[in-house]
XYZ file of C-alpha atoms in Angstrom:
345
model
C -5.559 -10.842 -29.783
C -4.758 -7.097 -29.853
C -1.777 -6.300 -27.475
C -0.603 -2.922 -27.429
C 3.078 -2.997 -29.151
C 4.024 -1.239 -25.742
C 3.722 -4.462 -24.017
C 6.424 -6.408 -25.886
C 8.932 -3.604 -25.767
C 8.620 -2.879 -21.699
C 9.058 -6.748 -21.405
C 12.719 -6.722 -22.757
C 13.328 -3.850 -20.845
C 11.729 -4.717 -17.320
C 14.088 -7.948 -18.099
C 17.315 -5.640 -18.794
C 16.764 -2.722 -16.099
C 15.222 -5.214 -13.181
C 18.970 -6.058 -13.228
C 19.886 -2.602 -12.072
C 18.241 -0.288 -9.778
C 19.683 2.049 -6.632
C 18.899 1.784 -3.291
C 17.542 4.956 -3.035
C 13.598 5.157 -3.577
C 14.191 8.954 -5.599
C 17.896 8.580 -7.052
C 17.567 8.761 -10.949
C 20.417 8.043 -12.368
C 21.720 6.015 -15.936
C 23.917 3.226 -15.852
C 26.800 5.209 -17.455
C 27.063 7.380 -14.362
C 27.557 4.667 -12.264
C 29.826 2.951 -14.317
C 27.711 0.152 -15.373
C 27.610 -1.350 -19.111
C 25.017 -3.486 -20.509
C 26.991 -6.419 -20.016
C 25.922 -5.643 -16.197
C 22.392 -6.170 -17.007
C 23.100 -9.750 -18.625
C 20.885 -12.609 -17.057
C 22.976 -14.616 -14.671
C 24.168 -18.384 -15.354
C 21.238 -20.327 -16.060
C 18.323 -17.503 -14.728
C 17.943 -16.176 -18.399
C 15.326 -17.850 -19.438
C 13.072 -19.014 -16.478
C 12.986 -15.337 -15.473
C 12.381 -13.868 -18.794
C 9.707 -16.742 -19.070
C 7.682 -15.687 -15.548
C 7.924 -12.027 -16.619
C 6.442 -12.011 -19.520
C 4.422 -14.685 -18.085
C 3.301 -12.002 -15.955
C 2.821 -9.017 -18.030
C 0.642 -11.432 -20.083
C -1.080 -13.101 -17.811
C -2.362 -9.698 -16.145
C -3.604 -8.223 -19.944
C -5.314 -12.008 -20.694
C -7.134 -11.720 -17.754
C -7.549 -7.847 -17.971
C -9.278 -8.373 -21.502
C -11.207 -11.604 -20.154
C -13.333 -10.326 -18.386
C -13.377 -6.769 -19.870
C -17.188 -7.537 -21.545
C -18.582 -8.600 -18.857
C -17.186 -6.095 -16.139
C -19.857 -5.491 -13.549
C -21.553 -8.400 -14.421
C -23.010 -10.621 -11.679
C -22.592 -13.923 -10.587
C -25.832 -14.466 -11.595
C -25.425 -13.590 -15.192
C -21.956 -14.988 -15.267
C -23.911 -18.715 -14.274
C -25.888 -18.599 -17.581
C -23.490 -16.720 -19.247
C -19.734 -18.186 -18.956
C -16.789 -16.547 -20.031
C -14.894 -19.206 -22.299
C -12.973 -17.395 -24.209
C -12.140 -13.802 -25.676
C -14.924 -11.804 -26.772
C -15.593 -8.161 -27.700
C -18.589 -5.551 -27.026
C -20.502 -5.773 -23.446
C -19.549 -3.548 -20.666
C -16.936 -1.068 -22.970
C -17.406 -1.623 -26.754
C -14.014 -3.190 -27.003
C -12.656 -5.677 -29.853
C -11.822 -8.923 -28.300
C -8.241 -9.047 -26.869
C -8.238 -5.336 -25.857
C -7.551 -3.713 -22.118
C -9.169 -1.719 -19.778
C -7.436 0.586 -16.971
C -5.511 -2.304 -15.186
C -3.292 -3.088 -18.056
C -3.083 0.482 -19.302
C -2.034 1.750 -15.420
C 0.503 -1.249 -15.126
C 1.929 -0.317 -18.196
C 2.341 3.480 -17.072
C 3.748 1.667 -13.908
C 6.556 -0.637 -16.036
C 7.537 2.410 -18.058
C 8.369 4.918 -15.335
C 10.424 2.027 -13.902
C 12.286 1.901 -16.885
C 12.318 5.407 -17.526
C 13.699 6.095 -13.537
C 15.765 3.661 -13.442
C 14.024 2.993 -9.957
C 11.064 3.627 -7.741
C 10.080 7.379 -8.091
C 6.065 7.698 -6.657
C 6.484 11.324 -8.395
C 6.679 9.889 -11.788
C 4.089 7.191 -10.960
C 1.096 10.051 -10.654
C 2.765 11.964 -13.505
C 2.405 8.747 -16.037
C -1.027 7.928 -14.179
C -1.655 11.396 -15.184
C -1.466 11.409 -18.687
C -3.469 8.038 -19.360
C -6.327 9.864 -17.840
C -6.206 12.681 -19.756
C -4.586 12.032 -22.970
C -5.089 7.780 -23.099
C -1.115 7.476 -22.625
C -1.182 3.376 -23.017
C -4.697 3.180 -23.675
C -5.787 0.325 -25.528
C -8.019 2.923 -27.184
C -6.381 6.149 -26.745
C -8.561 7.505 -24.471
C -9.243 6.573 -20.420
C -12.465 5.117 -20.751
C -12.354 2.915 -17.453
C -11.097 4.685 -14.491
C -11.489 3.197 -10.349
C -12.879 6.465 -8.148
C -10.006 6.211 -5.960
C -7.638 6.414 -8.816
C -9.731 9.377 -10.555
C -10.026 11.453 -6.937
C -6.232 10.835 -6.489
C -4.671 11.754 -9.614
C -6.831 15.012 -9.551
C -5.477 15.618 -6.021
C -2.427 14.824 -7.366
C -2.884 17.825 -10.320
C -3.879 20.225 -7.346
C -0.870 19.630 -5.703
C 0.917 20.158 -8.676
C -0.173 23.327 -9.336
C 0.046 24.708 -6.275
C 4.100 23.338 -6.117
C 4.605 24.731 -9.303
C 3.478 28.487 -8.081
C 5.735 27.734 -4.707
C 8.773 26.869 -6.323
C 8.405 29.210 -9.502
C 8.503 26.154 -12.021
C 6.119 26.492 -15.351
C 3.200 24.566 -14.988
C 4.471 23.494 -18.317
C 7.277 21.747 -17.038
C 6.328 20.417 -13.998
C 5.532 16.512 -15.150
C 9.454 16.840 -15.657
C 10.517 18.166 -12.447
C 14.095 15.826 -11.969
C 15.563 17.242 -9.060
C 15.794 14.830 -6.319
C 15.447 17.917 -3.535
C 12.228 18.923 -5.027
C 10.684 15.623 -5.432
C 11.422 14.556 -1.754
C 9.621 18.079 -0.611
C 6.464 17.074 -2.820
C 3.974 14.736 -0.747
C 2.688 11.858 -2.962
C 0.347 10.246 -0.599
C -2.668 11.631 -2.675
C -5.450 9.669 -1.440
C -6.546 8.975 2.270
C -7.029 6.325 5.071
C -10.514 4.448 4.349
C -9.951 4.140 0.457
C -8.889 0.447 0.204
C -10.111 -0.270 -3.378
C -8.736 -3.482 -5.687
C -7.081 -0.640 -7.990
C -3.672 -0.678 -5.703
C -3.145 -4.687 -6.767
C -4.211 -4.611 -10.364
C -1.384 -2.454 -11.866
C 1.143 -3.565 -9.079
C 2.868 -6.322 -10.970
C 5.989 -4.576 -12.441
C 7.390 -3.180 -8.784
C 8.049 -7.054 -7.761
C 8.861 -7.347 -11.569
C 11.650 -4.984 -11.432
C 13.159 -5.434 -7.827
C 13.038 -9.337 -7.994
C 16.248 -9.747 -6.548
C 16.067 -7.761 -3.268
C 13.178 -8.661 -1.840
C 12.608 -6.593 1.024
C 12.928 -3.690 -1.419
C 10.111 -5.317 -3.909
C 7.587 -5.783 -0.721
C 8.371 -2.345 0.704
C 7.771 -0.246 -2.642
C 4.907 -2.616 -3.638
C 3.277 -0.954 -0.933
C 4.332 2.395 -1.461
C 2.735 1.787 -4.981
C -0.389 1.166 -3.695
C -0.662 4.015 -0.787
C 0.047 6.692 -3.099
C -3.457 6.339 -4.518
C -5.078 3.964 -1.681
C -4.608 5.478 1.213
C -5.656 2.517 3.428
C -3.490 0.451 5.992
C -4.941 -2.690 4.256
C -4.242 -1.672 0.733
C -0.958 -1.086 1.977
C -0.774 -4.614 2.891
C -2.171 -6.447 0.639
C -0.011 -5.411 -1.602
C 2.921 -5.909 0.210
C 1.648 -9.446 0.290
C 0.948 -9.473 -3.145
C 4.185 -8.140 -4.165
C 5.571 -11.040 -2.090
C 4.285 -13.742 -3.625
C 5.448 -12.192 -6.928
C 9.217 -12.169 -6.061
C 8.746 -15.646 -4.961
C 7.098 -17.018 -8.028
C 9.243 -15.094 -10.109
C 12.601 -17.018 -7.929
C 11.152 -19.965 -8.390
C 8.851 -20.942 -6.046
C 6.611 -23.878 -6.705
C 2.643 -23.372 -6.230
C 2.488 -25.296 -2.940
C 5.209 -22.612 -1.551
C 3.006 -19.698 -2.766
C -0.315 -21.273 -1.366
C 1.171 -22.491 1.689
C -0.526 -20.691 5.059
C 2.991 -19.851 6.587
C 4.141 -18.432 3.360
C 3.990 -15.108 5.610
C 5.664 -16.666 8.142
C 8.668 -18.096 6.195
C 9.297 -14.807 4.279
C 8.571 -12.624 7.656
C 12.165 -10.894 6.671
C 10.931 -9.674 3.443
C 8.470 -7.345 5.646
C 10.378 -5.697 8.128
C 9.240 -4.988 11.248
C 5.735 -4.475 10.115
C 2.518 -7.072 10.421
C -0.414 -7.114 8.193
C -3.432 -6.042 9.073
C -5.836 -8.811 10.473
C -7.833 -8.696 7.229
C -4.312 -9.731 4.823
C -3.582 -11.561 7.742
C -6.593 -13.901 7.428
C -5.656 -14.076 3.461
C -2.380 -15.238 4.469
C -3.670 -17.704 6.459
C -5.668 -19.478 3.639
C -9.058 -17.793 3.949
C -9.213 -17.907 0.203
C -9.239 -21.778 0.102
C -12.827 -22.514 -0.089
C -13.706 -25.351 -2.831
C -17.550 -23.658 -3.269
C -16.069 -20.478 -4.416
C -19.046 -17.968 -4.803
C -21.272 -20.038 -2.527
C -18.847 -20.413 0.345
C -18.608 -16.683 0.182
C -15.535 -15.758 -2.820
C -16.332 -12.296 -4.175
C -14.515 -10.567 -7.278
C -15.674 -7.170 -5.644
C -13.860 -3.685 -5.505
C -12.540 -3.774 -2.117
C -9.055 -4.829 -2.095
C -9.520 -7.964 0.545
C -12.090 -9.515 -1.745
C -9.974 -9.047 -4.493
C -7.233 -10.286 -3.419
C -9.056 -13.293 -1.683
C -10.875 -14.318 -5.400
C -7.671 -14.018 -7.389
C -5.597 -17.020 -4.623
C -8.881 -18.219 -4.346
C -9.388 -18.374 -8.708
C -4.628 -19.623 -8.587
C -5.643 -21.890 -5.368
C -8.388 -23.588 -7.501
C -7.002 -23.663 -11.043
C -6.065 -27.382 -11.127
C -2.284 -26.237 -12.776
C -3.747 -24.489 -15.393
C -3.996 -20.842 -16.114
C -6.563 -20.884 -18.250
C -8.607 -22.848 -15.211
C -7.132 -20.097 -12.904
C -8.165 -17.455 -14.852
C -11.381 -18.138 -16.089
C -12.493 -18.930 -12.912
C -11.451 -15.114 -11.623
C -13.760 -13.979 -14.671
C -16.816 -15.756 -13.831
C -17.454 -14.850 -9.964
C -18.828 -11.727 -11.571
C -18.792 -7.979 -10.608
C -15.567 -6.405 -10.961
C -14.147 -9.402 -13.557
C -11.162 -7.977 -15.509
C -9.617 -6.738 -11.934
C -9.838 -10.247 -10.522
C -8.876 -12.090 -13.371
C -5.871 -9.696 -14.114
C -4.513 -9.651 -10.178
């Protein structure tokens, strides 16, 4: 299978920096300036390996499933009947050789790295990494963006507007302002580049590495999760489903068994993670168990591009998989349409 090298090296350090990160969504800082050695990022007693195990699980499991059903993307169910997924192919929908990624690996990768990179959350750096995969292939599988969401696309050029335009205000070269590092100017600069209405399934495909990173505060790991999402779908439900999502992350990655994650008061039990905020009826409903249908397409499952169906066929695909990933995921790739996003969520 062909894995960008990129992958393997963000894994040891999502593992190292996840250990360390401020409180403060812009504060950039290294560990040296706050007094911290590597010893501080050393696993705890006995976490070392479970941990290290579920993230790379997965940073994996989202590129398997991201170059699953990347062939057959757009397919539909129909097609995907008499013509099953079983295993990794190449060609179909992109031209690719079997094992590479489209956008959702590529955009979670630009995700892990500005984690790593920040030392924390920064939305600013986000856009600027999001950026440069659309228009120079920065963690392409290929080089080049040749798989990009609308929302993502209409986003990251409002994003480039608003760049310009802050780099006349504040007299910065438009050279230099990807780099822009001072926390004054970053908290003036308004990152929310897309708009209520646009709830597409692009907000949960890259979102794994926020959870990833802020594992151990939990609160923290649902709050940015969401923040991750709005800055590019604008829409109160993308906002929650991936607060959700994000959720359910944390808790897999501390240990949660299956029946803990599936369970219809998993909300409920982890209400403190959320705040003071509810989910919207629709994640609500998800929550709830309105993915656990055993007829799957026919009672309604749909790997489509709105965020709530995708969300809904991914539980539906983990709900379904019998214990086994490859079950899981398969499953995620052969509801059709939009097949490497719900196979890699």
């Amino acid at each position: 299978m062909l894995l960008n090298n990129s992958i393997f090296t963000i894994l040891d350090k999502l593992w190292l920096q996840c250990q360390f990160h401020d409180d403060e969504q812009t504060s950039i800082k290294k560990p040296d300036e706050l007094g911290i050695t590597r010893n501080d990022f050393a696993p705890r007693k006995n976490e070392a390996v479970d941990v290290l195990d579920r993230i790379q699980g997965s940073m994996f499991g989202l590129t398997v499933g991201d170059a699953l059903g990347a062939h057959v993307e757009f397919r539909p169910y129909s097609f995907m009947v008499s013509n099953p997924v079983k295993d990794l192919e190449g060609g179909g929908t992109w031209g690719l050789q079997p094992g590479q990624f489209t956008d959702d690996t590529s955009i979670a990768i630009c995700l892990a790295n500005s984690l790593i990179a920040c030392r924390g959350f920064v939305p600013y750096d986000q856009l600027v990494r999001y950026k440069w995969w659309y228009r120079h292939g920065y963690m392409s599988s290929t080089g080049h963006c040749f798989d990009i969401g609308a929302a993502t696309r209409d986003s990251i050029q409002e994003f480039e507007k608003r760049q310009k335009k802050f780099a006349h205000d504040n007299d910065i070269l438009l050279e230099h302002i990807d780099s822009v590092s001072d926390l004054d100017l970053l908290r003036a600069f308004d990152v929310n580049c897309s708009k209520i209405g646009v709830a597409g399934n692009g907000a949960l495909m890259r979102l794994a590495p926020v959870p990833l990173f802020f594992f151990r505060r939990p609160e923290m790991a649902v709050e940015y999760s969401g923040i991750s999402g709005q800055i590019t779908h604008g829409d109160e439900k993308a906002y929650d489903a991936c607060c959700y999502y994000g959720a359910l992350i944390v808790a897999a990655l501390q240990g949660a068994q299956k029946d803990t994650l599936i369970s219809d008061t998993f909300y409920e039990n982890h209400r403190d993670w959320f705040g003071d905020r509810t989910l919207h009826p629709e994640v609500m409903a998800i929550a709830k168990g309105s993915y656990k249908r055993p007829g799957g397409y026919q009672d309604g499952i749909r790997g489509k591009g709105y965020i709530i169906n995708a969300l809904e066929a991914a539980l539906w695909a983990f709900w379904s998989d019998k214990g086994s990933f490859e079950t899981g995921v398969l499953s995620a790739v052969n509801i059709g349409d939009d097949t490497d996003t719900t196979a890699a969520i």
